XYZ file of C-alpha atoms in Angstrom:
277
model
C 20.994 -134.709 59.429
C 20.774 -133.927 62.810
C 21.439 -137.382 63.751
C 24.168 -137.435 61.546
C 25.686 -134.681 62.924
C 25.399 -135.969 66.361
C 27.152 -139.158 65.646
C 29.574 -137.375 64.035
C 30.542 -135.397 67.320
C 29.722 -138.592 69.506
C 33.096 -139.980 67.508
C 35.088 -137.113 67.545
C 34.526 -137.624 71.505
C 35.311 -141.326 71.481
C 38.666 -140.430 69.554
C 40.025 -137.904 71.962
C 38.471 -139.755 75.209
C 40.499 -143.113 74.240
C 43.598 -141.424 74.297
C 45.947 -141.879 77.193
C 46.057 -139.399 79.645
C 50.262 -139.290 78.836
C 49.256 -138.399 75.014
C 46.707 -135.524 75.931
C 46.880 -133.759 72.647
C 49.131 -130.148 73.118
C 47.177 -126.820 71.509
C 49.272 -123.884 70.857
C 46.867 -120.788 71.003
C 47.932 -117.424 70.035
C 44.939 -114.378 71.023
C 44.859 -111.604 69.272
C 47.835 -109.292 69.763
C 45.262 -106.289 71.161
C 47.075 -105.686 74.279
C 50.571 -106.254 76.495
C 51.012 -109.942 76.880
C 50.124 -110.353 80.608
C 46.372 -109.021 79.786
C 45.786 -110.371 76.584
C 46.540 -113.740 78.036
C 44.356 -113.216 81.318
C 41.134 -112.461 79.328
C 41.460 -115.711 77.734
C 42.411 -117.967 80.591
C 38.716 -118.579 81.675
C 37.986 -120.102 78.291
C 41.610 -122.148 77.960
C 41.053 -123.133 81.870
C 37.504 -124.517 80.473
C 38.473 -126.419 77.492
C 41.017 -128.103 79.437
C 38.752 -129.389 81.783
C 36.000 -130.578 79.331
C 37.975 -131.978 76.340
C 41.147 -133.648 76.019
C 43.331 -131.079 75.238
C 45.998 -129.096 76.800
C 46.172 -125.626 75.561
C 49.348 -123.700 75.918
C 49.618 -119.976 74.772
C 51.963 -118.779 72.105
C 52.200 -115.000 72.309
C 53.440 -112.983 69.246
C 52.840 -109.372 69.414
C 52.126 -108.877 65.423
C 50.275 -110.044 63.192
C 52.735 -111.173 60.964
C 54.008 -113.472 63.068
C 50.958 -115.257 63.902
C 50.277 -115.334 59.921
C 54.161 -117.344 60.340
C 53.464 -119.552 63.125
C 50.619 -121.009 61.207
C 52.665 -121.636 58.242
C 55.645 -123.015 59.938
C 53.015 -125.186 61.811
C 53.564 -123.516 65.226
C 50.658 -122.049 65.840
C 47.374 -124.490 66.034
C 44.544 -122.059 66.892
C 44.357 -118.337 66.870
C 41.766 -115.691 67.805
C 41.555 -113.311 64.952
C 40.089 -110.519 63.494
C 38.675 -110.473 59.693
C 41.150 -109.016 57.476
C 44.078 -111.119 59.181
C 42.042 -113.973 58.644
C 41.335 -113.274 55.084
C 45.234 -112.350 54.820
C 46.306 -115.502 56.062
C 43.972 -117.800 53.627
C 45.192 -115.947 50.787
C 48.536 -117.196 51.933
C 48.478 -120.588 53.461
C 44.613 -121.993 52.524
C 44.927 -124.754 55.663
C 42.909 -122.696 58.174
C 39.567 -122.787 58.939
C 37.250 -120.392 61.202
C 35.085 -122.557 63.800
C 33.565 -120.193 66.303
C 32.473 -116.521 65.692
C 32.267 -114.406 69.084
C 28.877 -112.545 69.271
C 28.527 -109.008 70.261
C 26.528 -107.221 73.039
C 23.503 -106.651 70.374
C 23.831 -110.590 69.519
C 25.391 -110.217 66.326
C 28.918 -111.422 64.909
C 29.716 -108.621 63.088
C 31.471 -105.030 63.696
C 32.176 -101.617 62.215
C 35.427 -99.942 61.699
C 34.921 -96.482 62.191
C 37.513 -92.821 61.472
C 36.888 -90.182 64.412
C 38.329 -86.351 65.388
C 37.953 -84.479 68.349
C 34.566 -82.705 68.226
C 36.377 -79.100 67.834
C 38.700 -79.951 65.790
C 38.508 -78.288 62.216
C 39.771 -79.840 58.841
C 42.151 -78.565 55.982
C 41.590 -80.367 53.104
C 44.517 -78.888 51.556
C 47.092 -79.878 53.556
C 47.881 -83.757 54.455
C 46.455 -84.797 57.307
C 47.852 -86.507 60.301
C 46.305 -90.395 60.709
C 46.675 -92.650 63.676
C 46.306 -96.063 62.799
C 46.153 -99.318 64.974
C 48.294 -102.099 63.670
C 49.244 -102.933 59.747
C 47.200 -105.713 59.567
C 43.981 -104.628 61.577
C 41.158 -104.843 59.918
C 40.260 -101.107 61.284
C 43.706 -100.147 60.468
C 44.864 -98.836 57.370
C 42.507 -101.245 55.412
C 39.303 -99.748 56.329
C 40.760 -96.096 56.969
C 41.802 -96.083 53.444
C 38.385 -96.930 52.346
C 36.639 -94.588 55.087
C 38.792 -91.609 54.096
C 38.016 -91.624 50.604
C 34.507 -92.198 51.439
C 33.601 -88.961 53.382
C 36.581 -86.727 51.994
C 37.327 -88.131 48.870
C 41.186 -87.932 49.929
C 43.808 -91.047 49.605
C 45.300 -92.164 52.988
C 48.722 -92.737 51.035
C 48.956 -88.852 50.583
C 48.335 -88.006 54.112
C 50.534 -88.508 56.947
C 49.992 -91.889 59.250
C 50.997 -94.078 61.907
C 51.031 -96.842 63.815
C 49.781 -96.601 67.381
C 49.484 -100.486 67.684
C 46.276 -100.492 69.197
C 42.966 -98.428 69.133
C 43.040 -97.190 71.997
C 46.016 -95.905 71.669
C 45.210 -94.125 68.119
C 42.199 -92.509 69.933
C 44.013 -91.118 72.550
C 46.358 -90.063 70.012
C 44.019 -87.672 68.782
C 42.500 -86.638 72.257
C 46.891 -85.371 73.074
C 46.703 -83.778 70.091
C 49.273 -85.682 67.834
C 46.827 -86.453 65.088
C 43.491 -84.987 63.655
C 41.624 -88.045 62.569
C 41.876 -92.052 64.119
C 40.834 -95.068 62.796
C 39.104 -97.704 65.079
C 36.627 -100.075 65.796
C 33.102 -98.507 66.748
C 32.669 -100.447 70.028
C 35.717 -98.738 71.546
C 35.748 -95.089 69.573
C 32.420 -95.171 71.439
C 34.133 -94.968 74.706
C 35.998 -92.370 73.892
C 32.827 -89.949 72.803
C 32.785 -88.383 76.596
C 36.149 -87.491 75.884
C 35.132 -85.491 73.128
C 35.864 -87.752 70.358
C 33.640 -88.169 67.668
C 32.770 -91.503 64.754
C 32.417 -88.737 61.311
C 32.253 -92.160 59.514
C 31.288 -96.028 59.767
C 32.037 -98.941 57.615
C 29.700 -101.261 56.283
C 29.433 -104.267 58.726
C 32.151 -106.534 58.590
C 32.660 -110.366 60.033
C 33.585 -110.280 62.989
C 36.244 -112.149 65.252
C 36.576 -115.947 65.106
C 38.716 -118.931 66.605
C 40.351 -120.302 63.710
C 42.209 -123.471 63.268
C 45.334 -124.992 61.306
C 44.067 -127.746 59.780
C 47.547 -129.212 59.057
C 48.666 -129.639 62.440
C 44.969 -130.606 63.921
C 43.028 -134.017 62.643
C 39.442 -133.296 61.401
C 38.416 -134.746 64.856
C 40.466 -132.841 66.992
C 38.807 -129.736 65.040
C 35.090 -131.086 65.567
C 35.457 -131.805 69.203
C 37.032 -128.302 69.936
C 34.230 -127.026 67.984
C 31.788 -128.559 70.095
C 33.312 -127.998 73.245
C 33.221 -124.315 72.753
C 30.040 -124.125 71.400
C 28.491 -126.349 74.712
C 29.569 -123.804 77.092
C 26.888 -122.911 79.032
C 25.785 -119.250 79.412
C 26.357 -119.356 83.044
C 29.821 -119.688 82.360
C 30.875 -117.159 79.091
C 28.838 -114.394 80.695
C 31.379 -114.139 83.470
C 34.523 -113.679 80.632
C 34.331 -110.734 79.978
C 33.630 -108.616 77.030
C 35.261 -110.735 74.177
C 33.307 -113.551 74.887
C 30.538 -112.861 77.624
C 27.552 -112.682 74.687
C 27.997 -116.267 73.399
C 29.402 -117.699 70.026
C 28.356 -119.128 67.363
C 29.274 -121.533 64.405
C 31.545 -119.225 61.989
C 30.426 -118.660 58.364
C 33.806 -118.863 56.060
C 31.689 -117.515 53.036
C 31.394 -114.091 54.635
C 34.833 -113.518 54.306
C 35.233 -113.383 51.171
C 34.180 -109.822 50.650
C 37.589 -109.269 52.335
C 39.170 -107.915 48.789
C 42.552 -106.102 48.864
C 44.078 -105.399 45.782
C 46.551 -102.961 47.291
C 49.986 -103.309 49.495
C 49.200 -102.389 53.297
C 52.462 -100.471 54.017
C 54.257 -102.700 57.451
C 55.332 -98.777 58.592
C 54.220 -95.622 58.662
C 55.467 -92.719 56.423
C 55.524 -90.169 59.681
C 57.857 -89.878 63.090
């Protein structure tokens, strides 16, 4: 098997190396939309700069700024590669089944898989009885409304439809929410509510753990070739070299499991807007 596998790459490498440098194959990448465009793009030059310069490829970013449009560019074959969280991903195979995950991005513990997590200040007091003001990140965030549904119901037994929510379009920015006083509970991911605890914020409730964040791939618009020699590529980089990236990708990553998004269920409508100023 192993040698199998090793001639299957060795190919995959012969395809792309024979082709002219005037046909270097174009990649349209779109990150995740976590940040404003400038910094999003900046923490992933380091790893577009690399596969540049160790495959045949020549990656070019394609910025959207929701979710739904990356979901589009894939199915209007714009988009070739994405970096994208777990219920997106899941989202988008329900929709358009030509995408495939390739590379899961490890975490600081070593692991490729997160918590979503709900959090109030620490003084802050609850009434039941009266609906609550959410902040949420982004419609389809996997820590959004998804899992803050889920997480609501969970500790306080109460639906997030019946409360009031919004969307702060990032986590951060549904934290701080909280911390100025415009909402009582947010919903995040743990790894950044975290940061926020010296603040005075505080995690009342965590998810189960969840897949975590992969590169995935359009398999209409790249040849099964083109997909194994990215694959290796990114999986080849040396440690010397991803620990310097920063925190998406400065543990390591690893080959992604598909089957362990399939837990991924929704059989409800994620609202695209909030039902509060």
């Amino acid at each position: 098997m192993r040698f199998i596998a090793s001639f299957a790459f060795f190919l995959s490498i012969v395809f792309l190396c024979s082709l002219p440098a005037s046909e270097k194959r174009t990649v349209y990448f779109t990150p995740l939309p976590m940040k404003n465009e400038q910094k999003t793009i900046e923490e992933f030059l380091p790893l577009v700069d690399y596969m540049q310069k160790e495959s045949n490829f020549t990656i070019k970013f394609k910025y959207e700024k929701d979710y739904k449009d990356i979901l589009e560019g894939f199915k209007q074959h714009t988009i070739d590669m994405a970096y994208l969280g777990p219920l997106p991903f899941a989202i988008l195979m329900s929709q358009y089944p030509h995408v495939k995950p390739i590379i899961s991005f490890r975490q600081k513990d070593g692991s490729v898989k997160y918590r979503c997590v709900i959090s109030k200040y620490e003084k802050d007091e609850l009434d039941l009885n009266v609906p609550i003001k959410v902040a949420l990140t982004q419609p389809l965030s996997t820590c959004g409304y998804f899992m803050t549904k889920q997480l609501l119901q969970k500790r306080y037994g109460i639906p997030l439809e019946n409360q009031l929510f919004k969307y702060t379009m990032s986590h951060t920015n549904a934290l701080l929410g909280v911390l100025q006083e415009k909402f009582l509970i947010a919903g995040s991911s743990e790894d950044i509510a975290m940061k926020h605890e010296s603040l005075g914020m505080q995690i009342i409730e965590k998810s189960e753990l969840l897949p975590g964040f992969a590169i995935v791939v359009n398999t209409q618009t790249l040849k099964k070739e083109e997909i194994d020699a990215i694959t290796q590529t990114l999986l080849l980089i040396p440690k010397s070299r991803y620990a310097k990236w920063g925190n998406k990708m400065a543990h390591g990553m690893v080959p992604a499991d598909e089957k362990s998004y399939e837990s991924l269920f929704i059989d409800y409508s994620i609202p695209n807007e909030g039902n509060m100023p």
